[in-house]
Coordinates of C-alpha atoms in Angstrom, one line a residue:
X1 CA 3.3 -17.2 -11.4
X2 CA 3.3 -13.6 -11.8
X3 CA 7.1 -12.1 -11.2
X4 CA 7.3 -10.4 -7.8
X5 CA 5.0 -12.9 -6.9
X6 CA 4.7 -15.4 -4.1
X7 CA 2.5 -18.5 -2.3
X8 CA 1.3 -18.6 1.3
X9 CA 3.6 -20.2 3.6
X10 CA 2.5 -21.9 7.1
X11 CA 4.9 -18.9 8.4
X12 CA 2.9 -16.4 6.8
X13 CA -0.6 -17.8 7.3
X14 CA 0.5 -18.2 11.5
X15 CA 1.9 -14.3 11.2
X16 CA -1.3 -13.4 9.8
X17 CA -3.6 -15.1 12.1
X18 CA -1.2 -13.3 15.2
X19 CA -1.7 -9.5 13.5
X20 CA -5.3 -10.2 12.9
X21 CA -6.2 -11.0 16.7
X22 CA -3.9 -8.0 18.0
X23 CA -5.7 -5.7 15.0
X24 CA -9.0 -7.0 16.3
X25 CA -8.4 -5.8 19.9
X26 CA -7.5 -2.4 18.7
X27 CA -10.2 -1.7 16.7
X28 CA -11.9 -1.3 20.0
X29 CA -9.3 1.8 21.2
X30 CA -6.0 1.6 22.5
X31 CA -4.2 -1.2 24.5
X32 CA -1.0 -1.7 26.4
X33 CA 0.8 -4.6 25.5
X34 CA -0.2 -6.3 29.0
X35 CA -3.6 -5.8 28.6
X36 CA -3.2 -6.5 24.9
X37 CA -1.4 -10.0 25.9
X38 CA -4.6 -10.6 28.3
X39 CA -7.1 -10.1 25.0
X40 CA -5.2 -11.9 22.6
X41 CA -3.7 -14.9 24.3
X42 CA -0.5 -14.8 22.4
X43 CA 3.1 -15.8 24.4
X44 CA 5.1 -12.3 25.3
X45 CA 7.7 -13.1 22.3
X46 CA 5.0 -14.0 20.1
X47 CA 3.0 -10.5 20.7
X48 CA 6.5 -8.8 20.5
X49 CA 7.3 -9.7 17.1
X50 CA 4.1 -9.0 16.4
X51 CA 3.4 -5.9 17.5
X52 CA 7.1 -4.7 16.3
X53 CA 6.2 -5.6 12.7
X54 CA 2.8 -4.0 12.9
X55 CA 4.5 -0.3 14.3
X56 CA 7.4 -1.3 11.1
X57 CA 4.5 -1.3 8.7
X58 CA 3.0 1.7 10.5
X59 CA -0.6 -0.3 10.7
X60 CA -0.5 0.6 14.6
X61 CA 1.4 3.6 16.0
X62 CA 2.4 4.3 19.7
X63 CA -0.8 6.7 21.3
X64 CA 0.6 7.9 24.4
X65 CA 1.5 6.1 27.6
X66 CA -0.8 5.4 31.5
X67 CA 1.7 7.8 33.2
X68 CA -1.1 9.7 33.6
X69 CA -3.3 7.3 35.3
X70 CA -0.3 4.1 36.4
X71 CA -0.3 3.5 40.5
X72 CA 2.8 2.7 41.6
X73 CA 6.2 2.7 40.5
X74 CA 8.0 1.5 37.0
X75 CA 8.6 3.3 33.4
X76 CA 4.8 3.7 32.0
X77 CA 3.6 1.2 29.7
X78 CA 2.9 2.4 26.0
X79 CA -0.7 2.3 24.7
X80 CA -0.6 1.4 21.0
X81 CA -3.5 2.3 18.9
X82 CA -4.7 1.9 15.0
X83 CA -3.2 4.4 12.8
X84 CA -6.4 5.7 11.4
X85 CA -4.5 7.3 8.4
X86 CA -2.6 4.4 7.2
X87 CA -3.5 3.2 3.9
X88 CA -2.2 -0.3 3.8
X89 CA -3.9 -1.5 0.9
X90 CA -5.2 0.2 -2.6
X91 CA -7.6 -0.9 -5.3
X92 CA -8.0 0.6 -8.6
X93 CA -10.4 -0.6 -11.5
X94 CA -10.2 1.6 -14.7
X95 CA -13.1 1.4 -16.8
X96 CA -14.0 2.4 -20.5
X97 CA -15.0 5.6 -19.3
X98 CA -13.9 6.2 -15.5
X99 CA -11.2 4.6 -12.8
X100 CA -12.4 3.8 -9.0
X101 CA -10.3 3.8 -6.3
X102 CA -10.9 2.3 -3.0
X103 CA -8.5 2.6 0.5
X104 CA -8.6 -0.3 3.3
X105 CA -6.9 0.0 6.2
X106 CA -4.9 -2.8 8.3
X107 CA -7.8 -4.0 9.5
X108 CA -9.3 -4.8 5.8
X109 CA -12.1 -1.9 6.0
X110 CA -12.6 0.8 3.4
X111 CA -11.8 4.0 4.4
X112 CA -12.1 5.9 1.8
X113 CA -13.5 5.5 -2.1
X114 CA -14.1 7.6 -4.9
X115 CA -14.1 7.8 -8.7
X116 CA -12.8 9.9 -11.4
X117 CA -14.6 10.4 -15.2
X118 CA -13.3 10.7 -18.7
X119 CA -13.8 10.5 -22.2
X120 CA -13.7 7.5 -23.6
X121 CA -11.2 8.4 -26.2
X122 CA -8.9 9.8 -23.3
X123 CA -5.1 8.1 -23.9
X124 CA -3.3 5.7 -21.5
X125 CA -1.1 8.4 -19.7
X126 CA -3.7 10.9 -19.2
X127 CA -5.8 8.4 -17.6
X128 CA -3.0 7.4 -15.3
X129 CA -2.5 11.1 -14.3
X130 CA -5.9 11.0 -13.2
X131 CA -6.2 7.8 -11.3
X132 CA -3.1 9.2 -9.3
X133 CA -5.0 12.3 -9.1
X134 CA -8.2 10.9 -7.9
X135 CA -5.7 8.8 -5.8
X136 CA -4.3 12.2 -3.7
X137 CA -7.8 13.8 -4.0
X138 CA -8.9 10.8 -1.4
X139 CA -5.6 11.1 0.9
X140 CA -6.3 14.6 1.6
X141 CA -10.5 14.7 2.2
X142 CA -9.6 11.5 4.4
X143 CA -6.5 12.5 6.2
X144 CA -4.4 9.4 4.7
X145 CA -1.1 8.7 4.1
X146 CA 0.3 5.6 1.7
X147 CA 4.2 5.4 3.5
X148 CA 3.3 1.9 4.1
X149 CA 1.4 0.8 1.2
X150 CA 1.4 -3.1 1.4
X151 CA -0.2 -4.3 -1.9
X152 CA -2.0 -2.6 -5.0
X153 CA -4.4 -4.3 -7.1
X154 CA -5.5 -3.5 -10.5
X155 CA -8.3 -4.0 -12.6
X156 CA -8.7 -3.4 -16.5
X157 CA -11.1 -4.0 -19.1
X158 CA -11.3 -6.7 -21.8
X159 CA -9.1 -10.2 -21.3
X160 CA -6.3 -9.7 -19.4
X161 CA -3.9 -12.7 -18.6
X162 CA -3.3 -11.9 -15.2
X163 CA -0.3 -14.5 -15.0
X164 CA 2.4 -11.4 -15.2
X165 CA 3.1 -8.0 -15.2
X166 CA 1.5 -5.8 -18.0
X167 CA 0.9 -9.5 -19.5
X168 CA 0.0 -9.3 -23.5
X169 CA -3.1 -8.2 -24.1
X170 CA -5.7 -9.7 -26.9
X171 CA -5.0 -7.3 -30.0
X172 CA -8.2 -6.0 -30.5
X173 CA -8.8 -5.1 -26.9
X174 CA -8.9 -1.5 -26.7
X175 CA -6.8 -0.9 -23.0
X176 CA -8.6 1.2 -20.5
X177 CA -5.0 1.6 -18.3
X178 CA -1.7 2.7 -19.8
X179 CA 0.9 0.3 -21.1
X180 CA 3.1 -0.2 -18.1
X181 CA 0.3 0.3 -15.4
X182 CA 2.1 -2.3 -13.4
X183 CA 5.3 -0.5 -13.5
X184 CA 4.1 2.7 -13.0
X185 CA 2.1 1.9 -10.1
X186 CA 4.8 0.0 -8.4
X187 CA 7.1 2.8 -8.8
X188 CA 4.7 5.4 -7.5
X189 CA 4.2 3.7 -4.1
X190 CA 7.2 0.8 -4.1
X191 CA 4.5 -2.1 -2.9
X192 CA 3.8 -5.2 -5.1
X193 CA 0.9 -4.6 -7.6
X194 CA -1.1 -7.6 -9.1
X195 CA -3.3 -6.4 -12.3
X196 CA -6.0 -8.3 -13.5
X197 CA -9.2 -8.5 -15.3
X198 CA -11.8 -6.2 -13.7
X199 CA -14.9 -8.4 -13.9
X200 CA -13.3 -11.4 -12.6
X201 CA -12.6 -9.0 -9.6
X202 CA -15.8 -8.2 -9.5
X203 CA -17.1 -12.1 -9.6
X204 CA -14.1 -12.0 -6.8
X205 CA -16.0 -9.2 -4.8
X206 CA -19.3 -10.7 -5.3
X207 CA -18.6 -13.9 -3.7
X208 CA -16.6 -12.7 -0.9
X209 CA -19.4 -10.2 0.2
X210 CA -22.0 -12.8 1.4
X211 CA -21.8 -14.8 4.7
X212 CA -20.6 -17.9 3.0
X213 CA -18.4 -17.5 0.1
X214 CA -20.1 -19.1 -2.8
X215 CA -18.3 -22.5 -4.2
X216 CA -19.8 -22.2 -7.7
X217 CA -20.1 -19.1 -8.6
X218 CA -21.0 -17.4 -12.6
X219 CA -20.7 -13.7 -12.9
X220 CA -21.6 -11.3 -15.6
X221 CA -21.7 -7.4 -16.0
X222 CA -23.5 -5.2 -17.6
X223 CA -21.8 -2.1 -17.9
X224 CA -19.9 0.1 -21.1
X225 CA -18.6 -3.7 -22.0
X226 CA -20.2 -7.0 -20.9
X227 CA -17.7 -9.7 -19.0
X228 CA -17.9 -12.2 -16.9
X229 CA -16.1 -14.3 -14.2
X230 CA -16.4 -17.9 -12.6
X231 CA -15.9 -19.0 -9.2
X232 CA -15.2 -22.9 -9.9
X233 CA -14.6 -25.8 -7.1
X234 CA -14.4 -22.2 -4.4
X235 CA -11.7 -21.0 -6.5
X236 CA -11.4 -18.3 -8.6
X237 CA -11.0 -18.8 -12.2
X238 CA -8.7 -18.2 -14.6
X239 CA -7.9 -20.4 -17.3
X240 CA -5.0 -21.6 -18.9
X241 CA -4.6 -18.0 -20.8
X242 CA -6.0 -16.3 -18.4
X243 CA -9.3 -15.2 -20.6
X244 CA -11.8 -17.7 -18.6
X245 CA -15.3 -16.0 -18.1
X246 CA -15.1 -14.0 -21.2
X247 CA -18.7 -13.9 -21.6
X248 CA -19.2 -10.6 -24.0
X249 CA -18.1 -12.3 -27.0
X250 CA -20.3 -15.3 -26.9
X251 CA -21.5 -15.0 -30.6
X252 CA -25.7 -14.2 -29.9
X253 CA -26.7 -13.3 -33.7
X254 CA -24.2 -14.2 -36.5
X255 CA -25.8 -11.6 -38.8
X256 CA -25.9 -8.8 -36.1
X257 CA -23.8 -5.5 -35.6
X258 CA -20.2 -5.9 -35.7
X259 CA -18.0 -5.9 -32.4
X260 CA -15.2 -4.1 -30.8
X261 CA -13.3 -7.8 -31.7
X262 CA -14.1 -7.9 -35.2
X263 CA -17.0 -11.1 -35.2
X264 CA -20.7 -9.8 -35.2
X265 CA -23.2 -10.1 -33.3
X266 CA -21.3 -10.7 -29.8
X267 CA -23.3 -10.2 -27.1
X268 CA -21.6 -7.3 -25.7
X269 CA -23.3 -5.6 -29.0
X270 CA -27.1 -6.8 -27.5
X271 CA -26.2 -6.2 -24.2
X272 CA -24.0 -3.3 -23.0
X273 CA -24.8 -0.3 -21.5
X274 CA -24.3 1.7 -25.0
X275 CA -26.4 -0.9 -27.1
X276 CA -29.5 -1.3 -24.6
X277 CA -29.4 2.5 -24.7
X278 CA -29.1 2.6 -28.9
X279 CA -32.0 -0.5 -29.0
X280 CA -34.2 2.2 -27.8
X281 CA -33.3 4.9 -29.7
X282 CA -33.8 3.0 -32.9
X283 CA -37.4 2.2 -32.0
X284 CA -38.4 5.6 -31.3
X285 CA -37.1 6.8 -27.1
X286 CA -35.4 9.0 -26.7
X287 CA -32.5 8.0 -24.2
X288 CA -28.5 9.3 -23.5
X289 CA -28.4 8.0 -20.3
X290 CA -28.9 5.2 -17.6
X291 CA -31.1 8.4 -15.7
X292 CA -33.1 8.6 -19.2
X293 CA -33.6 5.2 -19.6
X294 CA -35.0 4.9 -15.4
X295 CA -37.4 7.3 -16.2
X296 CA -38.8 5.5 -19.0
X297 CA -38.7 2.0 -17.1
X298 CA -40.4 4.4 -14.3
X299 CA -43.0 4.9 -16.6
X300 CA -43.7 1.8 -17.6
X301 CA -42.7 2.7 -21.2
X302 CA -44.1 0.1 -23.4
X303 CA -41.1 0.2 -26.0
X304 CA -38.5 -0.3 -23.4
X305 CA -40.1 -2.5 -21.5
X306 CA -40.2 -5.1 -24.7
X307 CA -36.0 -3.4 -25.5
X308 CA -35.1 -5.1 -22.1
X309 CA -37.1 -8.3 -22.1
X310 CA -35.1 -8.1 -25.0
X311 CA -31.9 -8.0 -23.5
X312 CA -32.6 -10.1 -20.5
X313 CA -33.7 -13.0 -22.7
X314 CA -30.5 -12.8 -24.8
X315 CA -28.4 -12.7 -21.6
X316 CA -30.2 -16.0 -20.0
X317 CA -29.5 -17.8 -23.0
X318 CA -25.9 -17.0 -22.9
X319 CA -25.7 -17.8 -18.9
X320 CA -27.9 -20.9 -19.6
X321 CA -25.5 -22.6 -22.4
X322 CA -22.4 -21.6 -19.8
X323 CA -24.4 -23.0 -16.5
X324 CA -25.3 -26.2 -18.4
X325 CA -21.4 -26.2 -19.0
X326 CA -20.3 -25.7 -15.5
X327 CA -23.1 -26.3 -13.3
X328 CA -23.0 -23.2 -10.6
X329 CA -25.3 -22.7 -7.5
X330 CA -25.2 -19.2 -8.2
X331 CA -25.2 -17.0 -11.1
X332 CA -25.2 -13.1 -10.5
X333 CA -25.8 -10.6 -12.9
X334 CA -23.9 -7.3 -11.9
X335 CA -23.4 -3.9 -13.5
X336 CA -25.8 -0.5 -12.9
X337 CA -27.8 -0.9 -15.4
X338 CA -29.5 -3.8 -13.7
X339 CA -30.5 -1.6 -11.0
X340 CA -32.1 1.1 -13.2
X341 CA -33.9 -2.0 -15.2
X342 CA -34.1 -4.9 -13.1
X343 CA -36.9 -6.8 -15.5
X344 CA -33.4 -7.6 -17.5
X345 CA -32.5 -9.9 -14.7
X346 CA -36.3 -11.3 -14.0
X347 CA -36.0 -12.0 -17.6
X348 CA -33.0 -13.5 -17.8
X349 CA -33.2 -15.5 -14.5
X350 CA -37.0 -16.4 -16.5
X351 CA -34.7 -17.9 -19.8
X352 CA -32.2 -19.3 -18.0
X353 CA -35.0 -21.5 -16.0
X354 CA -36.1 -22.6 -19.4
X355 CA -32.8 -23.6 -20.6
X356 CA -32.0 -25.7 -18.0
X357 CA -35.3 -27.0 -17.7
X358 CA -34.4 -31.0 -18.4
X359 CA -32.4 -30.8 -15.6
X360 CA -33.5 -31.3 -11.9
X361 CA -31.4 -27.9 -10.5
X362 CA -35.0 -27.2 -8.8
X363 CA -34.8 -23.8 -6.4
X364 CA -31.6 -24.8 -5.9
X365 CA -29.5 -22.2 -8.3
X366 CA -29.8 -18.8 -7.4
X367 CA -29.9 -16.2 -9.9
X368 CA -29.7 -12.9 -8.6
X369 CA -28.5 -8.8 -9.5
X370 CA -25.2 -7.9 -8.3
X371 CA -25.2 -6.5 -4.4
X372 CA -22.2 -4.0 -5.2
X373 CA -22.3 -1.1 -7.2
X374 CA -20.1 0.0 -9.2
X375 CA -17.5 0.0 -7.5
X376 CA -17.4 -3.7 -7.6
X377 CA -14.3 -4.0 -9.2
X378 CA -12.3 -1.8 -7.3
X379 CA -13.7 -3.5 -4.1
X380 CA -12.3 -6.9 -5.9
X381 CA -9.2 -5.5 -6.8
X382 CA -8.4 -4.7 -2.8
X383 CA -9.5 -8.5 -2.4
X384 CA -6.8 -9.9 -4.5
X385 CA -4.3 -7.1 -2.8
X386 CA -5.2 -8.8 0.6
X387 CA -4.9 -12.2 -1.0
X388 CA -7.1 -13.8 2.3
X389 CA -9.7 -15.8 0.5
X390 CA -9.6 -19.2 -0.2
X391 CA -11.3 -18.5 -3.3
X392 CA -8.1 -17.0 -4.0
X393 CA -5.8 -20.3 -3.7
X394 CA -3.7 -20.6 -6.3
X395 CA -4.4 -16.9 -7.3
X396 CA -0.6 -14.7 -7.5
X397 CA 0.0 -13.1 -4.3
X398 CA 1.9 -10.0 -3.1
X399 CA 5.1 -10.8 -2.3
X400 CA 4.8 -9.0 0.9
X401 CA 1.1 -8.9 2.1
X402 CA 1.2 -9.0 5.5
X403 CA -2.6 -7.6 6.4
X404 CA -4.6 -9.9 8.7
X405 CA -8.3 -9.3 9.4
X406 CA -11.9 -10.2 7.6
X407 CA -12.3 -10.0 4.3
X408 CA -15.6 -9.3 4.3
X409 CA -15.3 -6.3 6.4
X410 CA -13.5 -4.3 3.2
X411 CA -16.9 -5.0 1.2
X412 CA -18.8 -3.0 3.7
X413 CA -17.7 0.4 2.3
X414 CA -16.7 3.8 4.4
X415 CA -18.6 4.3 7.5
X416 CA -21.5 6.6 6.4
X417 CA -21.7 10.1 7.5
X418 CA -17.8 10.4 8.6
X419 CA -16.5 13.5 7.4
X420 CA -13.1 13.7 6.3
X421 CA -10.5 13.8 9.4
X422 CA -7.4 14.8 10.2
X423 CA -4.2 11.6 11.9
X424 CA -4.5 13.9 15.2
X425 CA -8.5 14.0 15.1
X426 CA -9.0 10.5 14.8
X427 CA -6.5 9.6 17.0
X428 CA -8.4 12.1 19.6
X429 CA -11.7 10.1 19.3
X430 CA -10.0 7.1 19.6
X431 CA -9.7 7.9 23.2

């Protein structure tokens, strides 16, 4: 287990279920605690405690009172109300070449996201600078505040083995976050922090973000690396090392360019962002860029047309040997690139068909692009913060994640058009 870790208790899971009802009548505008008891149906002690430990936390704050509008004699009763500048939970993903950030609030929605670029040389520290930078850019445009921070989670490129703090990583793994990430992060804001792989998160946030969290569940993602995740038995996993899912270095051509981890002909060298985009250039087009390489597939460009057929046929072999291996009823193929050049998911849903055709799977597997962006990892990474999903049993927890609410609800991203607000302005339109 990772240290600073713990399991779910029945205490914790009955304390939970308590915050999320009272959370859930206040996300309708502020309540007294009489006409909150009348909503929620909880005893008087029961809603005390509860509320008490949501105004510790600082997930609810005391509005104002109904002297104003109270018949009769008595002290007025206190309205409570969501504090709309809380950030209770925080979700980080750095990639090869940029970190995300994503805010949720008690009630499990994002409130605020954003994402911060850099060179793909750029060292550990400086990247860390700038996730906390991107990290303050989004409490100010959004009126936030982290003084009650309850959980941070952490995503990183390449195997990770997720079972402790800053865990060894596999030595040829080039890190995309700073040694001590865990550390620093846990210092900066004094919650518990859980760091894991980024694409498992993103298998994580995948699954959760349907109706009906999928039970068997293959992931992989395109993006400046390829990785994967697995959802197995409606859990997700891991592994004994930690490393499960590792799709990118499933050997597709023995004789092929030489990878990152020293084999050749991975297929993170086929099917990455940066080899799609250098299969092209080698046969004659002219691309830098995921834009350069839509308007090409916009034009129905010949060349690249045949680069991603290409591509998509490598990946639905790989995907069919691991479905023949764990049998899922849903593989998902994630990263941007599939959006700008979804015939590499037709094609590989196409292979993949063909590879399990002795078997009777019928229309039964579903084999689909990723419904997140790119920020899919991030979004994960607030998932395992919240440690709700029973995908997640088993999974370390927080030691102190308190949070009730859906899930779900996180993966449905800010509200669009709201501009960034001031505590005292959102609390005014609360009313």
């Amino acid at each position: 287990m990772v240290a600073g870790m713990s399991t779910t208790t029945p205490g914790t899971t009955a304390r939970r279920a308590h915050e999320g009802r009272v959370l859930g009548a206040l996300r309708d505008g502020p309540l007294s605690r009489a006409e909150l008891a009348r909503r929620v149906g909880l005893s008087r002690t029961t809603l005390s405690e509860t509320t008490a430990e949501l105004l510790r936390r600082g997930a609810v704050v005391v509005l104002d009172t109904d002297a104003a509008t109270r018949r009769g004699s008595g002290r007025p009763a206190e309205r409570l109300a969501l504090d709309p500048g809380s950030g209770q939970y925080l979700g980080v993903d750095f990639g090869h070449r940029r970190v995300r950030a994503a805010v949720a609030d008690a009630t499990r929605e994002t409130v605020a996201s954003g994402v911060e670029h850099y060179d793909d040389d750029t060292v550990g520290a400086e990247r860390l600078e700038l996730a906390f930078g991107l990290i303050d850019r989004l409490a100010r445009e959004h009126g936030l505040h982290f003084g009650e921070l309850q959980a941070v989670g952490i995503g990183v490129a390449g195997p990770h083995g997720g079972r402790r703090p800053d865990s060894e990583q596999v030595p040829w793994v080039r890190r995309t976050a700073p040694d001590g990430v865990h550390a620093a992060f846990a210092e900066r804001f004094g919650a518990p922090v859980v760091v894991d792989n980024n694409t498992r998160l993103a298998a994580l946030a995948e699954a959760v973000s349907q109706p009906e969290s999928a039970s068997d569940l293959l992931y992989v993602r395109l993006s400046d690396g390829v990785g994967g995740g697995l959802v197995v038995g409606g859990r997700i996993g891991t592994g004994a090392h930690g490393y499960a899912g590792e799709l990118g270095h499933v050997s597709v051509d023995p004789a092929g360019t030489r990878c990152r981890c020293g084999k050749r002909g991975c297929l993170e060298t086929v099917a990455s962002v940066h080899a799609v985009l250098a299969a092209c250039r080698d046969k004659g087009v002219e691309v830098e860029s995921l834009d350069d390489l839509a308007a090409a597939v916009a034009t129905s460009d010949p060349v690249v047309e045949g680069v991603l057929r290409d591509v998509g046929a490598t990946v639905g072999r790989v995907l069919g040997m691991a479905a023949l291996t764990l049998d899922p009823d849903e593989i998902v193929i994630g990263g941007e690139i599939t959006r700008v050049a979804p015939v590499i998911v037709e094609q590989a849903a196409a292979t993949l068909r063909y590879e399990l055709h002795p078997l009777p799977t019928g229309d039964s597997l579903v084999v689909r692009a990723g419904r997140l962006r790119d920020t899919d990892g991030a979004l994960g990474a607030l998932a395992a913060a919240f440690h709700l999903s029973p995908l997640l049993a088993g999974y370390p927890e927080p030691e102190t994640t308190h949070a009730p609410g859906e899930l779900r609800r996180s993966l449905r991203g800010p509200r669009p058009g709201t501009p960034p607000e001031t505590l005292h302005a959102r609390m005014r339109r609360a009313l």
